[in-house]
Coordinates of C-alpha atoms in Angstrom, one line a residue:
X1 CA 26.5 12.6 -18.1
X2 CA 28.4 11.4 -14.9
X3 CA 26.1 10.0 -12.0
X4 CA 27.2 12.6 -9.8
X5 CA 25.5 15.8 -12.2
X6 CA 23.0 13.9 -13.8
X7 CA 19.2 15.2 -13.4
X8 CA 16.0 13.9 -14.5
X9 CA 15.3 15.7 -18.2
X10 CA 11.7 14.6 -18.6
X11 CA 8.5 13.2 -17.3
X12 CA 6.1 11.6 -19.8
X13 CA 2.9 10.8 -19.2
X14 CA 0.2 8.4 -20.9
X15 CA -3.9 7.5 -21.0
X16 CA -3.6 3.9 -21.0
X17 CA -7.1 1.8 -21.0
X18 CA -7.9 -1.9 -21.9
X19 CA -11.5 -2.7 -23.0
X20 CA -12.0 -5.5 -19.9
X21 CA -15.7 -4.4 -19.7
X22 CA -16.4 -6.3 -22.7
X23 CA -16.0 -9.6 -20.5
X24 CA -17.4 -8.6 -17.5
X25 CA -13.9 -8.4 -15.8
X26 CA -13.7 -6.7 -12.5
X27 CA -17.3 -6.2 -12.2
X28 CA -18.7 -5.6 -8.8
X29 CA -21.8 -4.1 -7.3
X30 CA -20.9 -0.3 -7.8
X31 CA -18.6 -1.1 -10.5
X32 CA -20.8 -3.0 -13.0
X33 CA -18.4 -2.2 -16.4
X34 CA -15.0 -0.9 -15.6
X35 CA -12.4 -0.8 -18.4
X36 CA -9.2 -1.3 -16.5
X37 CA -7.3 1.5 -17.1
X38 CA -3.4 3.3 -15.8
X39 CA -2.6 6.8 -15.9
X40 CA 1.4 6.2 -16.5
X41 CA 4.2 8.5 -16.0
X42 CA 7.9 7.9 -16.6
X43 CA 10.8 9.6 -15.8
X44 CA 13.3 9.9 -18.1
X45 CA 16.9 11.1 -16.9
X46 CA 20.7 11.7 -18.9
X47 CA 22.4 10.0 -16.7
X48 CA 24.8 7.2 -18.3
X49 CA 23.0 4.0 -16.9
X50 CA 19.9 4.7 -18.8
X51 CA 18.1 3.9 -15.7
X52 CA 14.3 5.2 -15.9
X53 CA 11.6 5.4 -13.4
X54 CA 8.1 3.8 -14.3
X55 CA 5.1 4.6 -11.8
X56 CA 1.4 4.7 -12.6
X57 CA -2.1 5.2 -10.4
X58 CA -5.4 2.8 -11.2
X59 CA -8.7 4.2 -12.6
X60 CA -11.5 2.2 -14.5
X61 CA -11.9 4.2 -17.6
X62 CA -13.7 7.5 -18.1
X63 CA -12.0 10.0 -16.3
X64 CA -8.3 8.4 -16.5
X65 CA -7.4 11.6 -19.0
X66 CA -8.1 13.5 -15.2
X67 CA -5.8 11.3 -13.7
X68 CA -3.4 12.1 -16.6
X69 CA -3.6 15.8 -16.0
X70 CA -2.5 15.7 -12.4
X71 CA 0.4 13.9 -13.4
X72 CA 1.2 16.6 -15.7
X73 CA 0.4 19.2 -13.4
X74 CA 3.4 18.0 -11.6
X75 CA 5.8 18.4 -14.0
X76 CA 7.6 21.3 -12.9
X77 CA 8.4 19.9 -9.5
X78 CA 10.4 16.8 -11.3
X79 CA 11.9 17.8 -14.4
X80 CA 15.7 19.0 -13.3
X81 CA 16.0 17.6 -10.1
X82 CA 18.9 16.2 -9.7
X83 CA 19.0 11.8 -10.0
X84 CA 21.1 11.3 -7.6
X85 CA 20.1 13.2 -4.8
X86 CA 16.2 11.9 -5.3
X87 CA 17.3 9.1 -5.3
X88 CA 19.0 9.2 -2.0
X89 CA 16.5 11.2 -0.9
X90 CA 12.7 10.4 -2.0
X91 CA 11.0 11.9 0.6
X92 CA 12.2 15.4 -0.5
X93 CA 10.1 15.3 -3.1
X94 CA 6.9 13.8 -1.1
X95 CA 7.1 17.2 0.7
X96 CA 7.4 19.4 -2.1
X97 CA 4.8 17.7 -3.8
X98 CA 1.9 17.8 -1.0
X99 CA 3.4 20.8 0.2
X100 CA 3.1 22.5 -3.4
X101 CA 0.2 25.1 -1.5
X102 CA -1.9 26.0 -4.6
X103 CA -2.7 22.4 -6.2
X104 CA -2.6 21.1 -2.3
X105 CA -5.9 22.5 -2.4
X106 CA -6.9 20.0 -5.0
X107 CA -7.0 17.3 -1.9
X108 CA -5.4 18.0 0.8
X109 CA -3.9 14.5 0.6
X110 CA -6.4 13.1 -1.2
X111 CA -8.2 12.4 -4.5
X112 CA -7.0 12.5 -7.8
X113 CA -4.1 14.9 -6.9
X114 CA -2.5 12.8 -3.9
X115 CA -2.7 9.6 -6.5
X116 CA -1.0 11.7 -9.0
X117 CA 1.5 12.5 -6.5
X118 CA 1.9 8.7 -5.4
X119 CA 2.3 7.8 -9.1
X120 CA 5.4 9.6 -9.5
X121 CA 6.5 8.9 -6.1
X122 CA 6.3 5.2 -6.7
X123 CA 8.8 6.1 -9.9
X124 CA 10.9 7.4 -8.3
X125 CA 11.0 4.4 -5.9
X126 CA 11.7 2.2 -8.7
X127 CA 14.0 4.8 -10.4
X128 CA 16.1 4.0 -7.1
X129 CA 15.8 0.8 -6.8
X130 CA 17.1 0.2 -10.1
X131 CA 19.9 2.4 -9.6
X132 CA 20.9 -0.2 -6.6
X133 CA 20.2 -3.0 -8.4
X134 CA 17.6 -4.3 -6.3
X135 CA 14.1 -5.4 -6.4
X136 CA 12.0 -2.6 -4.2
X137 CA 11.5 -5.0 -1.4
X138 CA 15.1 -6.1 -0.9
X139 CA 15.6 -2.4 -1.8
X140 CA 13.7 -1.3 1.2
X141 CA 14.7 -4.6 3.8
X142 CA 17.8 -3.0 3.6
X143 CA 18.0 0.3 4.2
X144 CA 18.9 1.6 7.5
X145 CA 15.4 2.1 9.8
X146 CA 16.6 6.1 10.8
X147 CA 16.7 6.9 6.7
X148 CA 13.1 4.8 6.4
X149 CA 12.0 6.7 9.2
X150 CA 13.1 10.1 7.5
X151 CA 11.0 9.4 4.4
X152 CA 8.0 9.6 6.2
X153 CA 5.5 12.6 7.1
X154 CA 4.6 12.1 10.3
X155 CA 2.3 15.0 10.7
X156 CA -1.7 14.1 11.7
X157 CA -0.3 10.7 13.1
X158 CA 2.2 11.5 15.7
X159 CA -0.4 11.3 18.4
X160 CA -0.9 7.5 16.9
X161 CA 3.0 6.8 15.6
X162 CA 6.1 9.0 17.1
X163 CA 9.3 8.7 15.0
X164 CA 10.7 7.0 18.1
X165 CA 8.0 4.1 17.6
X166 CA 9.0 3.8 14.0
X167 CA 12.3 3.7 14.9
X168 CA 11.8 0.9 17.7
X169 CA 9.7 -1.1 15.2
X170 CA 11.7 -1.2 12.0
X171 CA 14.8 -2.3 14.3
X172 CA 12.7 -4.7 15.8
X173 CA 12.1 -5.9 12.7
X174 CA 15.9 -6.2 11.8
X175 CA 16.4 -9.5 14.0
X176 CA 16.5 -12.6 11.5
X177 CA 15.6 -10.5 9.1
X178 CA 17.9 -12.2 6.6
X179 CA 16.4 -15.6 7.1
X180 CA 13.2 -14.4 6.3
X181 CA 14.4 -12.5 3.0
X182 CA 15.6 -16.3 2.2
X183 CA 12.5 -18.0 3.2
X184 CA 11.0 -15.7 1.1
X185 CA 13.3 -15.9 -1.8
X186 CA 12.3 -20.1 -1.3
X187 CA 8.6 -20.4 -0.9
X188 CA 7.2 -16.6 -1.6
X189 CA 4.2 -14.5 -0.2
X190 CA 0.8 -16.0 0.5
X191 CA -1.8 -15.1 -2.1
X192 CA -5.8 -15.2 -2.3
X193 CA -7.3 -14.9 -5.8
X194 CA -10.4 -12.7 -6.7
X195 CA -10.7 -13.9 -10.2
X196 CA -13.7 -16.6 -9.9
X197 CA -15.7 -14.1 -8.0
X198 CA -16.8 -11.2 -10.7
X199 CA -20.6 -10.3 -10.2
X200 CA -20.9 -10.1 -14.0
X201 CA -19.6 -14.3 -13.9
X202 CA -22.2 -17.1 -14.2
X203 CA -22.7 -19.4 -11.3
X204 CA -20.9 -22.3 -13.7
X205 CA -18.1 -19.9 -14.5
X206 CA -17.8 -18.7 -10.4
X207 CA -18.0 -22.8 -9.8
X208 CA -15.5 -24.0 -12.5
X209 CA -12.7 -21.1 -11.4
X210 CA -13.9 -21.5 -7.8
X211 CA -12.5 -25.6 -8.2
X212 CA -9.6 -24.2 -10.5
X213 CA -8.4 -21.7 -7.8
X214 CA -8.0 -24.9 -5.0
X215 CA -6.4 -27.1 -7.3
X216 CA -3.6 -23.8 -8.0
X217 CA -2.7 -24.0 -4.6
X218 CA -5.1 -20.8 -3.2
X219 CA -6.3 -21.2 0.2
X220 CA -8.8 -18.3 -0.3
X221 CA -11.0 -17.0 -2.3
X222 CA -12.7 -13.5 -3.0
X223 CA -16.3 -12.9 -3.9
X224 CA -18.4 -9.9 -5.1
X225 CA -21.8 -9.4 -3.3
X226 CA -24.2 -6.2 -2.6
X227 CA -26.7 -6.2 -6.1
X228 CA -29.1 -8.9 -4.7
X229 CA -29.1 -10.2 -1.6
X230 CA -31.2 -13.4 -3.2
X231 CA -27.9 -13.5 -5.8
X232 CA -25.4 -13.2 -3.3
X233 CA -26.7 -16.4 -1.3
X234 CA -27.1 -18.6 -4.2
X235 CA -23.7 -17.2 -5.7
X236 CA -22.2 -17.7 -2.2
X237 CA -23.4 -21.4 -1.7
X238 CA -22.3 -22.3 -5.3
X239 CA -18.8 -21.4 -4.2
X240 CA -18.9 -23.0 -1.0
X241 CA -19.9 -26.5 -2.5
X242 CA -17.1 -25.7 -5.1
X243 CA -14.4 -25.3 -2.4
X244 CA -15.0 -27.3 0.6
X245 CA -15.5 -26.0 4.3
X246 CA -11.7 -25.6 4.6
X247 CA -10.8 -22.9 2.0
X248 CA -11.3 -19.0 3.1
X249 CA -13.9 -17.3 1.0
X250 CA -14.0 -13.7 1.5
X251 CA -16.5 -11.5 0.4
X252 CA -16.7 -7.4 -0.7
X253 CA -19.1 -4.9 -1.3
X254 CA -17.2 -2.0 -2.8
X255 CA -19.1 0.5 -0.4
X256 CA -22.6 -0.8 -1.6
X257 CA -24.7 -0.4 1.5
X258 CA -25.6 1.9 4.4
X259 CA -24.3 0.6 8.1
X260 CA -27.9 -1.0 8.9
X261 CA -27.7 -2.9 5.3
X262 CA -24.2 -4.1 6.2
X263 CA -25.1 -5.8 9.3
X264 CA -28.4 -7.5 8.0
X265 CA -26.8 -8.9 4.5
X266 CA -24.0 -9.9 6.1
X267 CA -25.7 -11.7 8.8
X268 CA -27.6 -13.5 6.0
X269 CA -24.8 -14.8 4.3
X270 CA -22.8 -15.5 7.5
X271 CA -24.1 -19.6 6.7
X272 CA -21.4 -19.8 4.6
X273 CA -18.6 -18.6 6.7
X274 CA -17.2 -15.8 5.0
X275 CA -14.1 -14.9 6.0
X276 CA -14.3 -10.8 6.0
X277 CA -16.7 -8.7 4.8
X278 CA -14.6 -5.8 2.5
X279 CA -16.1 -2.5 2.5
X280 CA -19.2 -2.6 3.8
X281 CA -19.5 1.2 3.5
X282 CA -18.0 4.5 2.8
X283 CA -14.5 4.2 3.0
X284 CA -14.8 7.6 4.9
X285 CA -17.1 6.3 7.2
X286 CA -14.7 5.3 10.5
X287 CA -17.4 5.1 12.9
X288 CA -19.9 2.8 10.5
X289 CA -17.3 0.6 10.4
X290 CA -17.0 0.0 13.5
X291 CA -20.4 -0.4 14.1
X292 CA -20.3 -2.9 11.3
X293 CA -17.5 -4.8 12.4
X294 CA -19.4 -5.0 16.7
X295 CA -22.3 -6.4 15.0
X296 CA -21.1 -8.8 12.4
X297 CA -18.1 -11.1 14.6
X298 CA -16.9 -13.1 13.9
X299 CA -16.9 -12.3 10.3
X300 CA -13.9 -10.2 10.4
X301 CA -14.0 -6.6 8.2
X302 CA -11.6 -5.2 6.1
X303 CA -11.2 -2.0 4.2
X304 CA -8.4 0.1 2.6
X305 CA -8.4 0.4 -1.0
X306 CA -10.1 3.4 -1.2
X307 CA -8.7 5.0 2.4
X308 CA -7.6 8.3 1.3
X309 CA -4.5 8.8 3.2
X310 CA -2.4 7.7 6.2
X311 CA -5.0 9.8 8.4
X312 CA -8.2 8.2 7.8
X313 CA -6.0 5.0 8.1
X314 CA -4.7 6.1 11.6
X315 CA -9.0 6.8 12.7
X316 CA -10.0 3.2 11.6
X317 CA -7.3 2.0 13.7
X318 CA -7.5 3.8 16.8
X319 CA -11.4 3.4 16.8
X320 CA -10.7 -0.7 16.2
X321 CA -12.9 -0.6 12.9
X322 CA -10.9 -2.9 11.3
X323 CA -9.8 -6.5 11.9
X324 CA -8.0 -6.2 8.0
X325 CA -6.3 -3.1 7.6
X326 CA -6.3 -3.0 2.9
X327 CA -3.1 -0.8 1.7
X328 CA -3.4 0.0 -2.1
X329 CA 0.0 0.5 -3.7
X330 CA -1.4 3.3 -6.1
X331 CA -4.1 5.0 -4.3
X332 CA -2.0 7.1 -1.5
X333 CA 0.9 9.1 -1.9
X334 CA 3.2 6.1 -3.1
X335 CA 5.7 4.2 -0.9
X336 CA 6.1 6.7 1.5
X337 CA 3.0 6.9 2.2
X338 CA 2.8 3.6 2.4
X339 CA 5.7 3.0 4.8
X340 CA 3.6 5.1 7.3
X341 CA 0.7 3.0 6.7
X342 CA 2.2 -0.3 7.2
X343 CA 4.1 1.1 10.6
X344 CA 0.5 2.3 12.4
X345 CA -0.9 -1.0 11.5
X346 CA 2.3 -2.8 13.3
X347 CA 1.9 -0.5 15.6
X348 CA -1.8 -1.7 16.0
X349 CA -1.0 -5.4 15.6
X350 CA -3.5 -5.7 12.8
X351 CA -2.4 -7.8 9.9
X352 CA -2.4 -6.0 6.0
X353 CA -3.9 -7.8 3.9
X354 CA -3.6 -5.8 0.1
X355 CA -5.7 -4.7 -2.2
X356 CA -4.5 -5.7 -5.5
X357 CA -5.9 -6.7 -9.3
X358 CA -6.4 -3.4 -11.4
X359 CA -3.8 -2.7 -13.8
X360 CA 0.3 -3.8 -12.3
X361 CA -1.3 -3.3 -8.6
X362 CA -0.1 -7.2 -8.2
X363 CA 3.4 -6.2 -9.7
X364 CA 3.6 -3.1 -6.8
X365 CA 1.8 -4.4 -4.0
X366 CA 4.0 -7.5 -3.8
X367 CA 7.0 -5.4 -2.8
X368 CA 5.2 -3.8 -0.3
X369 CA 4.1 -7.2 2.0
X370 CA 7.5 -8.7 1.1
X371 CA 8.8 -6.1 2.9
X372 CA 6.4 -5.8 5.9
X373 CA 7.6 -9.6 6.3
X374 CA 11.1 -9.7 6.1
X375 CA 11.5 -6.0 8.3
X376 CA 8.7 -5.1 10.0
X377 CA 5.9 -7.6 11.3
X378 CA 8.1 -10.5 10.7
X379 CA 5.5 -13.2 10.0
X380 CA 2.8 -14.3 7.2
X381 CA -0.1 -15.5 9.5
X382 CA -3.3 -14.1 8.5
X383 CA -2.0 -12.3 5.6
X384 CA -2.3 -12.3 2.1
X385 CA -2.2 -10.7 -1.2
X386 CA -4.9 -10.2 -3.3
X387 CA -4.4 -11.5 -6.7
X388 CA -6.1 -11.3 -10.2
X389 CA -5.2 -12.7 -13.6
X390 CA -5.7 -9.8 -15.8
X391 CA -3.3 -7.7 -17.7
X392 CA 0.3 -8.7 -16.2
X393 CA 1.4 -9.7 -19.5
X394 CA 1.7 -5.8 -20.4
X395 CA 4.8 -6.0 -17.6
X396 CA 8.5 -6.5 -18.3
X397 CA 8.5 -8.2 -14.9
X398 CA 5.1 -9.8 -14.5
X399 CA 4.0 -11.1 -11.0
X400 CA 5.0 -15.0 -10.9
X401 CA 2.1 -17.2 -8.8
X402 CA 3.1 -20.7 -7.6
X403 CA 1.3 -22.9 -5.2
X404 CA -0.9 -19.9 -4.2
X405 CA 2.0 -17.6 -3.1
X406 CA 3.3 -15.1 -5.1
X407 CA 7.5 -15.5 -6.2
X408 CA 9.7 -12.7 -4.6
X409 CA 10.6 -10.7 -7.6
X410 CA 14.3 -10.6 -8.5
X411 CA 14.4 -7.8 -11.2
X412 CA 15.8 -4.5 -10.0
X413 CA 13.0 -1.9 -9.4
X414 CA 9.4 -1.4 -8.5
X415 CA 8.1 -4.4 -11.3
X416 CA 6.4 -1.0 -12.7
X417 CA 7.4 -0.7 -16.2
X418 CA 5.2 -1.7 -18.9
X419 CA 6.1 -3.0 -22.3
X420 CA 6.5 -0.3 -25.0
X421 CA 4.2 -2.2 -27.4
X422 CA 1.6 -2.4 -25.1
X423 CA 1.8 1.5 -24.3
X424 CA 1.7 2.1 -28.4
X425 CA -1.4 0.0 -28.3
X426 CA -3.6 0.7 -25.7
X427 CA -3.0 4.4 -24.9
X428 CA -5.9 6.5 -25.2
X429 CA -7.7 7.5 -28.0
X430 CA -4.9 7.5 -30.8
X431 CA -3.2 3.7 -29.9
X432 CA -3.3 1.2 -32.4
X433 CA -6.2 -0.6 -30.9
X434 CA -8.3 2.2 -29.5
X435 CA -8.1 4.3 -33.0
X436 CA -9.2 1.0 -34.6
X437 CA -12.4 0.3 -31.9
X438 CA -13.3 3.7 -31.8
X439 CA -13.6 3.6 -35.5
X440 CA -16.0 1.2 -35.8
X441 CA -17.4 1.9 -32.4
X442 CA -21.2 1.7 -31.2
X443 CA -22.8 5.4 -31.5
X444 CA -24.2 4.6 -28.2
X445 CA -21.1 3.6 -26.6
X446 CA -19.7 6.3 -24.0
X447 CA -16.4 8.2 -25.2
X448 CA -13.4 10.1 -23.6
X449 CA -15.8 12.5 -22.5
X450 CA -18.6 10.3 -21.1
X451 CA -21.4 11.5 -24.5
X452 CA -21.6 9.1 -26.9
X453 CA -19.5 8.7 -29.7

């Protein structure tokens, strides 16, 4: 099939779920035993290059088949569109997906619907990307600011973020660009590292990875807090002696308390200097966080991983709720939603600081605050990347950590596409591990469907 008629001729989807509850992995206080999970979709297409397009959103577990069906409600908008002109035109699709009137009520723009829709988005992203023979954030350093500009929605933000503003900022962001895309290229993107600081984790275990997290070069830490206040301040001390005064330690509730609970626990662990509080509350809750964040300085807060869309993202901003605005590469309506997201905060002069871990979130998110650096803020000062060592080995192009920065990738593509084996293994219920577990599986155990098995 020549590039110029070639279409996309299928979009598969898969339940993929690994059993990280087993060790306690990603546990936090409203999240006690999640078993890291993707719901995948890939975009196959005839044309000759045998380019395909790899996206996925992150749940943690029961529920994921949900996610799955979303995806697959989608279907009809994808399959025969022709490669070359979604490719050249990503945003077309952005419309016709959230514009799509009957499952828009699903959301609007937000929920299990608008991550579908990012999902396949961020596919098609990498479908492009590929197709140029770039890596996503070169991909998107390059491209002209008026076409950036034209992939995004700006309706519900233009009384925050004009066109015109986008436009000034992204050619703002032009000058010395390439030396920064080489800085880059030389010393990477600076990373923090969540992995000592699981709630399920012993104090020796948060100690020993604590220690092992300095000595690899991180200059910050993450902890979970917001089961026991009595918990969190030993926990909390533990890491401090671990690390010294002169590492960051940042700490995150995952929406555990009410705005009056927020102020008083963090005031109480505020003797260890943390460095943000993440989440304190609803992630719907602009005004509580602003509260929050007048009554808790200077502990900084952050938020953003579970911010629905760019509109809630544009409130928290204008209402100055946030010191640490938290993108999530999966959880909007994919890059472009994304590109909106990173503009308002330039716009706002707060630095993005992503959420990351889950399942490949490290592998997408990268691309994202690579390009923020080299075309849009311009600078790495009081930004990082969240990182977490679970599951990259499932990726063709796993996220590379050196001295506490994460490499630029240099693969063409979103550093989205996971290993066939590991697909064949861990999708849901009928992959070689799962029909293995669940045949020997605890009665009491939760299934697919939440009753036991």
């Amino acid at each position: 099939m020549t590039a110029s008629t070639a279409r996309v001729t299928a979009v598969d989807t898969y339940d993929i779920r690994f059993p990280t509850s087993r060790e306690r992995d990603g546990s936090d206080a409203m999240n006690p035993d999640p078993d890291y999970s993707a719901a995948y979709v890939v975009l196959r297409t005839d044309a000759a290059d045998g380019h395909e397009g790899h996206g996925f959103t992150f749940t943690i577990g029961r529920g994921n088949e949900v996610q799955v069906a979303a995806l697959d409600a989608l279907r009809p908008h994808v399959v025969g569109r022709p490669v070359a002109e979604l490719c050249a035109d990503p945003g077309s699709l952005s419309r016709d997906l959230v514009g799509d009137s009957q499952l828009r009520w699903l959301g609007p723009e937000k929920g299990v619907m608008h991550m579908a829709i990012g999902a396949v988005l961020n596919a098609v992203w990498d479908l492009a990307a590929k197709r140029a023979d770039k890596p996503l954030w070169q991909f998107l350093a390059d491209a002209e600011p008026a076409w950036l500009v034209s992939q995004i929605d700006f309706r519900y933000i233009a009384d925050a973020l004009t066109p015109e503003d986008a436009l000034a900022l992204l050619r703002r962001g032009r000058t010395d660009a390439p030396e920064r895309a080489a800085a880059l290229r030389a010393h990477g993107y600076p990373a923090y590292t969540t992995s000592p600081g699981w709630l399920g984790y012993s104090d020796e275990k948060l100690s020993r990875l604590a220690r092992a997290a300095v000595a690899e070069g991180f200059t910050q830490i993450k902890l979970k807090v917001g089961a026991d206040l009595a918990d969190d301040i030993r926990r909390l001390r533990a890491a401090r002696a671990a690390v010294g005064p002169d590492i960051r330690i940042a700490i995150d509730a995952n929406q555990r308390w009410n705005v009056h609970e927020a102020v008083e626990w963090t005031k109480a662990l505020a003797a260890y200097d943390p460095y943000w509080i993440e989440e304190p509350t609803s992630p719907d809750d602009i005004l509580g966080h602003a509260a929050v964040r007048g009554a808790v300085a200077p502990v900084k807060v952050a938020t953003g991983e579970h911010v629905q869309n760019r509109i809630v993202f544009k409130q928290l901003l204008q209402a100055g709720a946030i010191d640490i605005l938290q993108i999530d590469a999966a959880r909007v309506g994919g890059v472009n939603e994304n590109l909106a997201i990173l503009l308002l905060a330039a716009h706002h002069d707060v630095p993005v600081c992503p959420h990351a871990g889950g399942v490949g979130l490290c592998e997408l998110v990268q691309h994202l605050s690579m390009f923020d650096y080299v075309a849009l803020s311009g600078t790495t000062e009081n930004r990082v990347v969240e990182y977490v060592g679970h599951l990259h080995e499932h990726f063709r192009t796993p996220v590379e950590i050196r001295a506490g920065h994460y490499r630029a990738p240099l693969v063409p593509g979103f550093s989205s596409e996971m290993h066939p084996r590991s697909i064949e293994e861990y999708a849901y219920p009928d992959g070689t591990f799962w029909s293995a577990d669940l045949a020997t599986a605890d009665p009491t155990r939760p299934t697919r469907e939440g009753s036991p098995a």
